[in-house]
XYZ file of C-alpha atoms in Angstrom:
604
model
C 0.000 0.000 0.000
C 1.508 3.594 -0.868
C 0.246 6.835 0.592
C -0.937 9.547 -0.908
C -1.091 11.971 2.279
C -3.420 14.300 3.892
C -1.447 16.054 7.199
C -4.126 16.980 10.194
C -2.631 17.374 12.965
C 0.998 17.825 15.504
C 3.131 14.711 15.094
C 0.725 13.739 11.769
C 3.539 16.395 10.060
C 6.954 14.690 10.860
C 5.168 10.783 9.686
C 4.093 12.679 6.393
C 7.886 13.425 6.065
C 8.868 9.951 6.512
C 6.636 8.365 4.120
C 7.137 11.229 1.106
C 10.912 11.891 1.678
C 12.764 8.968 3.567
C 10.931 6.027 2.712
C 9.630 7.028 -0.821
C 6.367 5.450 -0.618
C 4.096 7.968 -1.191
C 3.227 11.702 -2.138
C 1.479 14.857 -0.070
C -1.794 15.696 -0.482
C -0.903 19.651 0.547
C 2.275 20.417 -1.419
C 2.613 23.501 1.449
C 1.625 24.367 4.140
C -0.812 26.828 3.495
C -2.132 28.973 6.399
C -5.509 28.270 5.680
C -4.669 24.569 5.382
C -7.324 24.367 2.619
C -6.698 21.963 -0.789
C -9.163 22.351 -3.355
C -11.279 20.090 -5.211
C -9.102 20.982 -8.750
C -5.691 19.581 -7.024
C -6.947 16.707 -5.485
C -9.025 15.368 -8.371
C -6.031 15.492 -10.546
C -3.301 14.114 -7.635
C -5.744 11.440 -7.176
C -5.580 10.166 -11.106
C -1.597 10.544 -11.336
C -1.679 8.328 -8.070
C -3.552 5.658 -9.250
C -2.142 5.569 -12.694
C -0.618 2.325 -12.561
C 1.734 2.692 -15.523
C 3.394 5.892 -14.849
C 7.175 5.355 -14.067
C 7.351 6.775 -10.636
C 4.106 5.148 -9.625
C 5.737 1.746 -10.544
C 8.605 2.608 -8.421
C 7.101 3.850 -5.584
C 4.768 0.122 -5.508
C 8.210 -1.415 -6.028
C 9.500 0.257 -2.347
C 6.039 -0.534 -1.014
C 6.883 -3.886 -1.397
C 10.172 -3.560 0.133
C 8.670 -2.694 2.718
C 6.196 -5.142 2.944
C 9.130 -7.905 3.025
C 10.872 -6.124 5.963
C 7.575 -5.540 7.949
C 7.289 -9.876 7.751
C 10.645 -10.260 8.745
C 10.236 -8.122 11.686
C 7.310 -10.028 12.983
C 8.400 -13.298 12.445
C 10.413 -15.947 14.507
C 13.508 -14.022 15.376
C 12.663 -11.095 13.970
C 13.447 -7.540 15.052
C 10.346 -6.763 16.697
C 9.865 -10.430 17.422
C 12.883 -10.552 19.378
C 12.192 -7.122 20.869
C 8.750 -7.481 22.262
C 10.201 -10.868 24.326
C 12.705 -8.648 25.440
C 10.139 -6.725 26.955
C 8.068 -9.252 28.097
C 11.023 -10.353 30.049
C 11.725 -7.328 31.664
C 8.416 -6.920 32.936
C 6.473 -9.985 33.130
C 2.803 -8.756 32.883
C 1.227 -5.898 32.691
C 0.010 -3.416 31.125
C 0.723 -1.875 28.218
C -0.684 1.381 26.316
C 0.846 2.714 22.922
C 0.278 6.665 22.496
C 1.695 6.268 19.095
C -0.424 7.844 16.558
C 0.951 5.949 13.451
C -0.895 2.445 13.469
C -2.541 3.335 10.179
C 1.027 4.128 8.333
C 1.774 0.469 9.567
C -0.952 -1.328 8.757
C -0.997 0.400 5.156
C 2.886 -1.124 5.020
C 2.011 -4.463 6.334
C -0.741 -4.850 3.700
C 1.126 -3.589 0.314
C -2.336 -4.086 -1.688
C -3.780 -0.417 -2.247
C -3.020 2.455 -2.267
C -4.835 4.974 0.593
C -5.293 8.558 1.750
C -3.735 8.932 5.131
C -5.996 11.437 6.444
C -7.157 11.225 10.168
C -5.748 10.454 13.963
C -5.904 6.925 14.738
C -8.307 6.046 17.530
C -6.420 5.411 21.209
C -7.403 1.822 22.997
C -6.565 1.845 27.134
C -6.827 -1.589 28.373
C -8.836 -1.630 31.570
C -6.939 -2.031 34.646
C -8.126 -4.201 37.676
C -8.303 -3.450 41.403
C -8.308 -7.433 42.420
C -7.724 -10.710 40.586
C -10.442 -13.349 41.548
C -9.332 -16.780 40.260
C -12.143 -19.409 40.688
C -12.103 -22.916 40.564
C -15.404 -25.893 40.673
C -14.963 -29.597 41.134
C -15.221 -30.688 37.779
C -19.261 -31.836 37.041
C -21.622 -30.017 35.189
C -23.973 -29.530 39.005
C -20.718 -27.719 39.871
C -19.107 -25.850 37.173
C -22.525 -24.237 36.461
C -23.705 -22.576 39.868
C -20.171 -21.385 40.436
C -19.461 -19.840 36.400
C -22.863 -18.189 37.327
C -21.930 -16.585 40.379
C -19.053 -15.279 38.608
C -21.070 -13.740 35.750
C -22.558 -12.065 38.316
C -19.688 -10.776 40.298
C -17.968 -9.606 37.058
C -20.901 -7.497 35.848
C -21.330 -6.288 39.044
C -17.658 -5.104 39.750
C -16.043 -4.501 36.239
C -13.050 -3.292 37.862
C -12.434 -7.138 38.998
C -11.000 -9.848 36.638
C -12.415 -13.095 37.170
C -9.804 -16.451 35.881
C -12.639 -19.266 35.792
C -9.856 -22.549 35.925
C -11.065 -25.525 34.678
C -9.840 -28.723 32.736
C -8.622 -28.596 29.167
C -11.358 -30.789 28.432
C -14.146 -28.934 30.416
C -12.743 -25.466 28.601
C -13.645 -26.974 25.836
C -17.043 -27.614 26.812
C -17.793 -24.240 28.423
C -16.224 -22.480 26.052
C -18.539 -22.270 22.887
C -21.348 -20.681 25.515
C -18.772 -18.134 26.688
C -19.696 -15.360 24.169
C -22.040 -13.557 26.117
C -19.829 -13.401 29.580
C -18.990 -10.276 30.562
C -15.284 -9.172 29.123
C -13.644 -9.147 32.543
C -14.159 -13.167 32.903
C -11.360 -15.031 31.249
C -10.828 -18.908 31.429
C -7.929 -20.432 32.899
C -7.222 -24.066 32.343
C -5.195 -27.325 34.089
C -3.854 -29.952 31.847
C -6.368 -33.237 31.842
C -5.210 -34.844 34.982
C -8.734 -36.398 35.535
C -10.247 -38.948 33.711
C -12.739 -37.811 30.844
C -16.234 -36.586 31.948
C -17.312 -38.971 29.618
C -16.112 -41.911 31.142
C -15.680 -40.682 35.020
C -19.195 -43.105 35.814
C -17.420 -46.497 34.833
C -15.079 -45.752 38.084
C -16.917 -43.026 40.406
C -14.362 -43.169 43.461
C -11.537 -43.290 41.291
C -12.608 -39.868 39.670
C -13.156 -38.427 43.130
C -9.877 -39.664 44.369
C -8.182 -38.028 41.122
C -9.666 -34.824 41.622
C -8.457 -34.722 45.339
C -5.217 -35.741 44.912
C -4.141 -34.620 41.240
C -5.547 -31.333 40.639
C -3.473 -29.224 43.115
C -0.025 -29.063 41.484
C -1.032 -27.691 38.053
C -3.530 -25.382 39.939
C -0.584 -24.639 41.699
C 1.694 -23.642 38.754
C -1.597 -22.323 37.129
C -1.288 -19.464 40.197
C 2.795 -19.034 39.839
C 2.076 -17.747 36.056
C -0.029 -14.620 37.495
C 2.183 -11.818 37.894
C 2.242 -8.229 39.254
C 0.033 -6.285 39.046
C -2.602 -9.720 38.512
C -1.984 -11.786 41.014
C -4.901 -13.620 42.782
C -6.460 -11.023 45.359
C -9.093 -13.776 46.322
C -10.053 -17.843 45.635
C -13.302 -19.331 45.229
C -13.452 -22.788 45.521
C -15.792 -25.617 45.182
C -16.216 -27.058 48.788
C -15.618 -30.265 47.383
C -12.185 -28.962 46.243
C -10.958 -28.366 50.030
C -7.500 -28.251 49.397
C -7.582 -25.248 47.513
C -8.408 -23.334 50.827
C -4.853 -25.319 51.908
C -3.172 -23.661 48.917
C -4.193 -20.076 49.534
C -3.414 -20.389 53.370
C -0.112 -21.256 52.418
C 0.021 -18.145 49.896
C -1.470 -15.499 52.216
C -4.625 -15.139 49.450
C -8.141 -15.064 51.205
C -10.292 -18.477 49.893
C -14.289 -18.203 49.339
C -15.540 -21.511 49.736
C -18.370 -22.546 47.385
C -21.097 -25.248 48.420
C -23.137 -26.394 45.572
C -26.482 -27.672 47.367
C -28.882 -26.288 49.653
C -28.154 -25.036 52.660
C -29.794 -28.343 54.574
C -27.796 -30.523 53.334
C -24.789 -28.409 54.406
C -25.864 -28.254 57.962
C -26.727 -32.061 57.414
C -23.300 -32.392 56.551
C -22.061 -29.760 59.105
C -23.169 -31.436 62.010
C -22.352 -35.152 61.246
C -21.363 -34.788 64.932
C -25.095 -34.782 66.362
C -26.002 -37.774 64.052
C -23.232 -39.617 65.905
C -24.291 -38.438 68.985
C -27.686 -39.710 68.534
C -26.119 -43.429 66.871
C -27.407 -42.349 62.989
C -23.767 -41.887 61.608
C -21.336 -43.579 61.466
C -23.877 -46.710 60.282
C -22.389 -50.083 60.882
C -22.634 -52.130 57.520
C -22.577 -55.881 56.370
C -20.141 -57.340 54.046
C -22.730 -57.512 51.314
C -23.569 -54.040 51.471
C -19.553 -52.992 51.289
C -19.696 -54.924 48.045
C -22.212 -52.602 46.781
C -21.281 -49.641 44.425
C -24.286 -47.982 43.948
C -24.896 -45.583 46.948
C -28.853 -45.529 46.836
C -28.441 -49.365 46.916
C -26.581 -49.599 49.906
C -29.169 -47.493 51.719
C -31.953 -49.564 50.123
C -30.060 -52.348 51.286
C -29.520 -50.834 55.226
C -33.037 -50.077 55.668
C -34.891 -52.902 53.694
C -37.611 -54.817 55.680
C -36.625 -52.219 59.068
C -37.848 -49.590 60.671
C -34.639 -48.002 61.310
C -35.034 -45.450 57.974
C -37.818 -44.124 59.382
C -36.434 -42.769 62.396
C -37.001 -39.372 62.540
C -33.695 -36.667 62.554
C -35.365 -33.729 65.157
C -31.894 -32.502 66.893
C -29.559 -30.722 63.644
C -30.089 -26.731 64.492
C -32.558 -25.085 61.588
C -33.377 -28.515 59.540
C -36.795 -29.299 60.169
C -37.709 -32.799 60.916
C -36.841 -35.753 58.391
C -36.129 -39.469 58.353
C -32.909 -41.362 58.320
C -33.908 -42.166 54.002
C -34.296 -38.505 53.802
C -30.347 -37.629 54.519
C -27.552 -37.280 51.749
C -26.682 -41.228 50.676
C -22.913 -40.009 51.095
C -23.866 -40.395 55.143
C -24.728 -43.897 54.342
C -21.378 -44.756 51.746
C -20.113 -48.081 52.105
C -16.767 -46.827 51.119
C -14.601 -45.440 53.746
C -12.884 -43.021 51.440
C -16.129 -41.044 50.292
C -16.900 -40.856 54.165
C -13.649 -39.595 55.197
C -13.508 -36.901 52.470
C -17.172 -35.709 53.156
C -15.442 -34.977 56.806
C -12.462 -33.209 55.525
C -15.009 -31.187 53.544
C -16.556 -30.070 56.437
C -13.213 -29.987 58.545
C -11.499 -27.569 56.079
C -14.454 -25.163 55.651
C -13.585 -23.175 59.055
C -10.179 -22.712 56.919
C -12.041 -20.269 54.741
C -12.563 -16.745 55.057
C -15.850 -17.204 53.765
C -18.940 -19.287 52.770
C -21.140 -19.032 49.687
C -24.595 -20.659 49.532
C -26.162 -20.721 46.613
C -29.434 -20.499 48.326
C -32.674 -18.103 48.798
C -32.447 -16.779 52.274
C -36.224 -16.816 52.985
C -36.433 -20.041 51.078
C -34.335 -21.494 54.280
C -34.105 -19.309 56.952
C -33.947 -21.023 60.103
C -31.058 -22.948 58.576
C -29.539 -20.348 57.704
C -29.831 -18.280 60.858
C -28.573 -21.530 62.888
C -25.212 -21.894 60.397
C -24.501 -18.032 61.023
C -24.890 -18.616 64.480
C -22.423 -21.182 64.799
C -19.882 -20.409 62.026
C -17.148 -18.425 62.952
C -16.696 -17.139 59.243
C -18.959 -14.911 57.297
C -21.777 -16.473 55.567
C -23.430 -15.138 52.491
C -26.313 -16.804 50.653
C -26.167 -15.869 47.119
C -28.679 -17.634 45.206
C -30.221 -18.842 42.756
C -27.332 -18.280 41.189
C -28.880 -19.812 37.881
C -27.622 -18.849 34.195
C -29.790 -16.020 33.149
C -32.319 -13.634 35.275
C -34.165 -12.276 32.554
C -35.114 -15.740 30.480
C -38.846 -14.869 31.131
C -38.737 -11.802 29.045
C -37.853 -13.510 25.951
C -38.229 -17.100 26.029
C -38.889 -17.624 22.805
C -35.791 -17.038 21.263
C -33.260 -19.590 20.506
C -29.854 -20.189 19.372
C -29.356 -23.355 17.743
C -31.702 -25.292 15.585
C -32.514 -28.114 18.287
C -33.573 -25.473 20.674
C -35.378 -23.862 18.446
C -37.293 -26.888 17.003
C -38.150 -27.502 20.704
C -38.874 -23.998 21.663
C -41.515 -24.117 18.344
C -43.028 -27.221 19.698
C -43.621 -25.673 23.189
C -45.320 -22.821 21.307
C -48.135 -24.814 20.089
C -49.011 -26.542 22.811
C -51.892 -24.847 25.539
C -51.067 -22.978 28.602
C -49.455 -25.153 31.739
C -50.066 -28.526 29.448
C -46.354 -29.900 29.095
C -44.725 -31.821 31.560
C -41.194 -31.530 31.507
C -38.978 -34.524 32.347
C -35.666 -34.405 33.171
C -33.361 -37.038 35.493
C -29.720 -35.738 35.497
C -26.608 -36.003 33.632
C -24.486 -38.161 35.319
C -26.486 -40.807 37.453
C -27.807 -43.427 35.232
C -31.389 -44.787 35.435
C -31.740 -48.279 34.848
C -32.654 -49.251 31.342
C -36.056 -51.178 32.664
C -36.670 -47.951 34.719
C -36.282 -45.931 31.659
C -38.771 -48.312 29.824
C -41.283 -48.005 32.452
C -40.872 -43.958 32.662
C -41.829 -43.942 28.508
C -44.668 -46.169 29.262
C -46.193 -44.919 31.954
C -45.594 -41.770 29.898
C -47.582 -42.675 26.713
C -50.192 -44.129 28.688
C -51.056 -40.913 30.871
C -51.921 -38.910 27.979
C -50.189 -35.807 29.346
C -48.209 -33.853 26.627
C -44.326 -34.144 27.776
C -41.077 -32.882 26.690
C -38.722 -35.369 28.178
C -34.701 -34.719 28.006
C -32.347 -38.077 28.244
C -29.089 -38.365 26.945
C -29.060 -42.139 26.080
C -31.411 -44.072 24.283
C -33.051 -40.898 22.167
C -33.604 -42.622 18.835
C -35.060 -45.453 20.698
C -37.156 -43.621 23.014
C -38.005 -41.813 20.081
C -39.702 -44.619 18.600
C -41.640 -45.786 22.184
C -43.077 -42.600 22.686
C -44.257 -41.981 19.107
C -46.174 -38.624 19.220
C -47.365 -38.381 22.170
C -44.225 -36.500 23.285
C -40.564 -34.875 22.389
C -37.707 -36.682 23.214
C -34.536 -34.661 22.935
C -30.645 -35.694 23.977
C -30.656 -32.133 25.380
C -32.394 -28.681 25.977
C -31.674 -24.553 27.849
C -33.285 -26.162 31.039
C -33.997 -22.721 32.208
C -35.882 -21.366 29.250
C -37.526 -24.293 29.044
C -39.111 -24.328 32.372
C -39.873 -20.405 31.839
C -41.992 -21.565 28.723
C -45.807 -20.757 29.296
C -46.576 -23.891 28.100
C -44.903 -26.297 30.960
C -46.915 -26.831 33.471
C -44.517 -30.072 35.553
C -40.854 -30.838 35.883
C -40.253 -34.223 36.796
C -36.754 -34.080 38.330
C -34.167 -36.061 40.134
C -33.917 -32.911 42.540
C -30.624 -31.893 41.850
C -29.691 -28.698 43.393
C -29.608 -26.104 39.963
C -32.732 -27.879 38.686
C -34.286 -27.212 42.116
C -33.731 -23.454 42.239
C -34.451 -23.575 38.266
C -38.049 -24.943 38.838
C -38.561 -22.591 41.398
C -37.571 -19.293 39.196
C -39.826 -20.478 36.429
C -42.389 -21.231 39.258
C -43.475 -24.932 38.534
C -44.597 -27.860 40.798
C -42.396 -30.722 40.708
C -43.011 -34.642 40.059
C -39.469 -35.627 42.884
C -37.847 -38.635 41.794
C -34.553 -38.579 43.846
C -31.381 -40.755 42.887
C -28.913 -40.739 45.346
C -27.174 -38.127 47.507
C -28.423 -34.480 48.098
C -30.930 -35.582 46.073
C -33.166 -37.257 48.698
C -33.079 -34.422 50.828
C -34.198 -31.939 48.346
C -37.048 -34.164 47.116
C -38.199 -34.172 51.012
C -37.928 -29.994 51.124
C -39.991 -29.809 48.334
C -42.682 -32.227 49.268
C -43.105 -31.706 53.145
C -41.634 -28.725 53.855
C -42.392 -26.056 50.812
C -45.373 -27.722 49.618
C -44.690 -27.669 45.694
C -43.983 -30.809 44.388
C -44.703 -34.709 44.558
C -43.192 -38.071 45.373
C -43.046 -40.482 42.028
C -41.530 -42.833 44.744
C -44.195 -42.887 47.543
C -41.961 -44.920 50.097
C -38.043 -45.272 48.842
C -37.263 -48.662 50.981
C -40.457 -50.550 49.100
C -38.816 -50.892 45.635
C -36.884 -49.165 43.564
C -39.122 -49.819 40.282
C -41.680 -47.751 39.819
C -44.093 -49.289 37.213
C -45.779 -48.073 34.803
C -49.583 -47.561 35.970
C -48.205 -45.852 38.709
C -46.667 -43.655 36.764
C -49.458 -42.845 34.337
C -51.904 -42.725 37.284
C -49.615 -39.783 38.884
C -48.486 -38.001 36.196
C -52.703 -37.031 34.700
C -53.242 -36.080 37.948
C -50.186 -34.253 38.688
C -51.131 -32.256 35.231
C -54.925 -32.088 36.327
C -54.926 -28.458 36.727
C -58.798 -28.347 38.223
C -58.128 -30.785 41.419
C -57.923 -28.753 44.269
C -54.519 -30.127 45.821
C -53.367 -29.246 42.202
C -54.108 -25.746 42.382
C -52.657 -25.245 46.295
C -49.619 -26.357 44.972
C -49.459 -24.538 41.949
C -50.055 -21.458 43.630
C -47.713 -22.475 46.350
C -45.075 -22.524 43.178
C -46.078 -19.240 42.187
C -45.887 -18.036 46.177
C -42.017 -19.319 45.948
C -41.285 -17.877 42.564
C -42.335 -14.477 43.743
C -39.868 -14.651 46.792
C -36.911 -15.625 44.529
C -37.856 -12.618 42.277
C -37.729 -10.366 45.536
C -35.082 -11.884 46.948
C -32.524 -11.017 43.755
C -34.644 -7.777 42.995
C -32.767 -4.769 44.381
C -32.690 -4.646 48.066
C -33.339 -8.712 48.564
C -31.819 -11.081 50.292
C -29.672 -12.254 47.911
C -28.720 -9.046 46.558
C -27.763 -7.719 49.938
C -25.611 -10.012 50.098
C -23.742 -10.521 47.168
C -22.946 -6.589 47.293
C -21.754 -7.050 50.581
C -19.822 -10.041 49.616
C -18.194 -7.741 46.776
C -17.489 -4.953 49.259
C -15.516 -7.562 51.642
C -13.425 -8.738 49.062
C -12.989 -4.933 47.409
C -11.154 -4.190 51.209
């Protein structure tokens, strides 16, 4: 690219020089400088052709120097070039930072770098100041899809509500690979960090479930490590948040002087479940005593099927742990009831290290559990701050209808034409396997209730595809959240994980519980008993652990009966619950209150 050059302003004058009179590779606009700095129409309009004409001598020879230059600008910015080698130089010298050009001459070398056309230089280039950031928040979630997605929401939050704060969200290769695609609309002062692929694959980590806990325990902590060493002045970590499950990060920044935020995933019951493992021992519920059959068990729900079969014993009631209303021995996390001694011991140092921190976040809704809540303050020495729901967006409901991708689209279309409240929306997890004769009976029972349903399962589609015919729209996967915002759903039938929990509750629906293992069982009891929105598929967990299919036909048309009276308590029990979430992250609520505060501790 040559110039042909229009001078504006200061320093402007002196590049003008360079390119007409040193370099050679182009020609002024303004032959003086005139006073009144005015070049008229006649003069350019002729300057203009005799630049462009391609054949005239000293046009070819001022192209020819234009690519000259071109050649030397490559060779500068290539592998051992001069600017190469200078700008590791500097690099060097001051490891990170930042850096702001006040050079007003990108234009002269991006017309050199380019060599195709010809252009008028006319105009000051614009100046770009990188932001700078009071503190450096790296985060960190034990790698599963309940985790990473509470915790990267919390941090969308924090970054939009501090932009002054830069956010690292550290995860595996494999997970960044994941999470990144649905990165575009975080906010610009959340980057991703990542850890080599020390754990095995997501997709796999079911075939050997204590195995992939014990790797993330024990083989994540070095390269988070090193991952910390590569921050530099002026961005090193000001603050960690950690997964609770990840309690030896709160070791590593207690060794490095930086303040740890631990993260816990569930509700705040089964944190004081877990918190006060030290009453259920009192009172002989933990730790329980079990065969050798049972210690050859895997699955956790089975060994607490197992325990409790054909006694009384799981219906003891739990009266005695501070804020947790009253539930049975079936209704407590299945870790309590692990026949492995390594998932018991690590749900201890969980709650061992947590005193470590120098704070607690739970993703909760104060009002939602409030005596719990009051009791944990009470008794924990370090700040705690409920922050929930935490969930991906808090505006779905004003445009749920629009979609990015085909599949959610297609479904989103479907939803559209179906009445008010009619859909059921089915959804069991993404880890925890149902059994494939459980699955047949769920698309059964299904079919035979009549009840429009959207149900989401990641094996099996094309065949459950087929089985449910059209009664129904089977997808491998769907926005949970928008979906359960939709006008149309009237249900979710849920395995009562945590996020899908709070979810339901945003979008205001009743839930069908059908609990798996872990926090799961004590969620599906806090919806049923205590808040009053949902129902048990499994009316008594010790009986069986099929649940046929007239049973589940029978349920779900009356579940979706929306004239039966105990219907329309709940539903407007649902609606009761979704309007204190709403208040609760409105400004001034709960959860707002706190998450300000929360940014104003770790602003000190």
């Amino acid at each position: 690219m040559s110039f042909n050059e229009a001078k504006v302003v200061a320093y402007q004058r002196p590049n003008s020089k360079l390119i007409v009179e040193d370099w050679k590779v182009g020609w002024r606009v303004e032959k003086e400088y005139r006073v009144e700095n005015l070049v008229r129409r006649e003069e350019i309009g002729g300057l203009v052709r005799d630049f462009m004409d391609l054949d005239s001598n000293e046009g070819k020879e001022m192209r020819r120097r234009v690519k000259g230059f071109q050649e030397i600008c490559q060779q500068a910015i290539s592998k051992d070039g001069s600017s190469e080698t200078n700008i590791k130089s500097f690099i060097r010298e001051i490891s990170i930072g930042e850096f702001l050009s006040l050079c007003g001459w990108n234009s002269v070398q991006e017309g050199i770098y380019s060599a195709k056309d010809p252009c008028l230089v006319s105009d000051m280039d614009a100046v770009t100041v990188k932001p700078t950031y009071s503190c450096h928040v790296v985060a960190i979630p034990y790698p599963g899809r309940g985790h990473v997605n509470p915790l990267m929401n919390f941090c969308n939050i924090i970054a939009s509500k501090k932009p002054d704060t830069l956010i690292t969200f550290v995860v595996t290769e494999e997970w960044l690979g994941f999470i990144s695609s649905n990165s575009n609309s975080s906010p610009s002062n959340l980057q991703f960090g990542s850890i080599p692929n020390v754990i095995p694959s997501e997709l796999v980590r079911n075939a050997d479930p204590i195995g992939f806990i014990e790797a993330v325990l024990t083989k994540m902590e070095t390269p988070f490590e090193e991952l910390l060493d590569s921050f530099h002045q002026p961005l090193r970590p000001t603050l960690i948040v950690t997964d609770a499950f990840l309690f030896w990060a709160i070791g590593v920044g207690n060794r490095r002087n930086i303040p740890v935020a631990s993260f816990f995933p569930m509700s705040s019951t089964v944190f004081s479940v877990f918190y006060h493992l030290d009453l259920l021992a009192q009172h002989g519920h933990f730790p329980v005593d079990l065969s050798e059959e049972m210690q050859n068990t895997d699955n956790l729900l089975a060994v607490c099927l197992l325990l409790y079969l054909g006694t009384e014993k799981g219906n003891e009631i739990v009266d005695y742990i501070p804020g947790v209303s009253p539930l049975r021995l079936l209704d407590l996390p299945s870790f309590i009831f692990s026949s492995n001694q390594y998932t018991l011991h690590r749900t201890l140092d969980l709650i061992s290290w947590i005193p470590k921190a120098r704070y607690l976040l739970l993703p909760s809704i104060y009002e939602l559990e409030s005596q719990v809540i009051k009791a944990l303050k009470y008794k924990i020495s370090i700040p705690v701050y409920t922050i929930g729901p935490a969930i991906p967006d808090l505006k779905l409901r004003d445009n749920s209808s629009s979609s990015s991708n085909n599949n959610e689209l297609n479904i989103l279309q479907w939803l559209d034409c179906q009445p008010e409240s009619s859909v059921l929306y089915v959804s069991l997890g993404s880890h925890v396997a149902v059994s494939s004769a459980q699955i047949d009976e769920i698309a059964a029972g299904l079919c035979d209730s009549g009840v429009r349903f959207l149900w989401v399962v990641r094996d099996e589609t094309s065949r459950l595809r087929q089985v449910c015919g059209d009664m129904g729209l089977v997808e491998p996967w769907c926005d949970q959240l928008k979906v359960l915002c939709h006008s149309s759903v009237g249900g979710f039938w849920t395995h009562c994980g945590w996020n899908s929990v709070k979810e339901g509750i945003f979008a205001g629906v009743p839930f069908l519980t059908f609990p798996i293992f872990a926090d799961q069982l004590t969620h599906s009891k806090v919806i049923v008993e205590d808040w009053k929105i949902g129902w048990r598929m499994k009316k008594e967990v010790v009986a069986k652990t099929l649940v046929a299919r007239e049973e589940i036909a029978g349920l779900v048309q009356k579940f979706m009966d929306l004239e039966r009276t105990e219907v329309k308590e709940m539903r407007r029990r649902s609606r009761e619950l979704q309007q204190v979430c709403e208040h609760a992250i409105a400004e001034g609520g709960t959860s707002e209150i706190d998450i300000n505060a929360f940014i104003r501790d770790i602003s000190q």
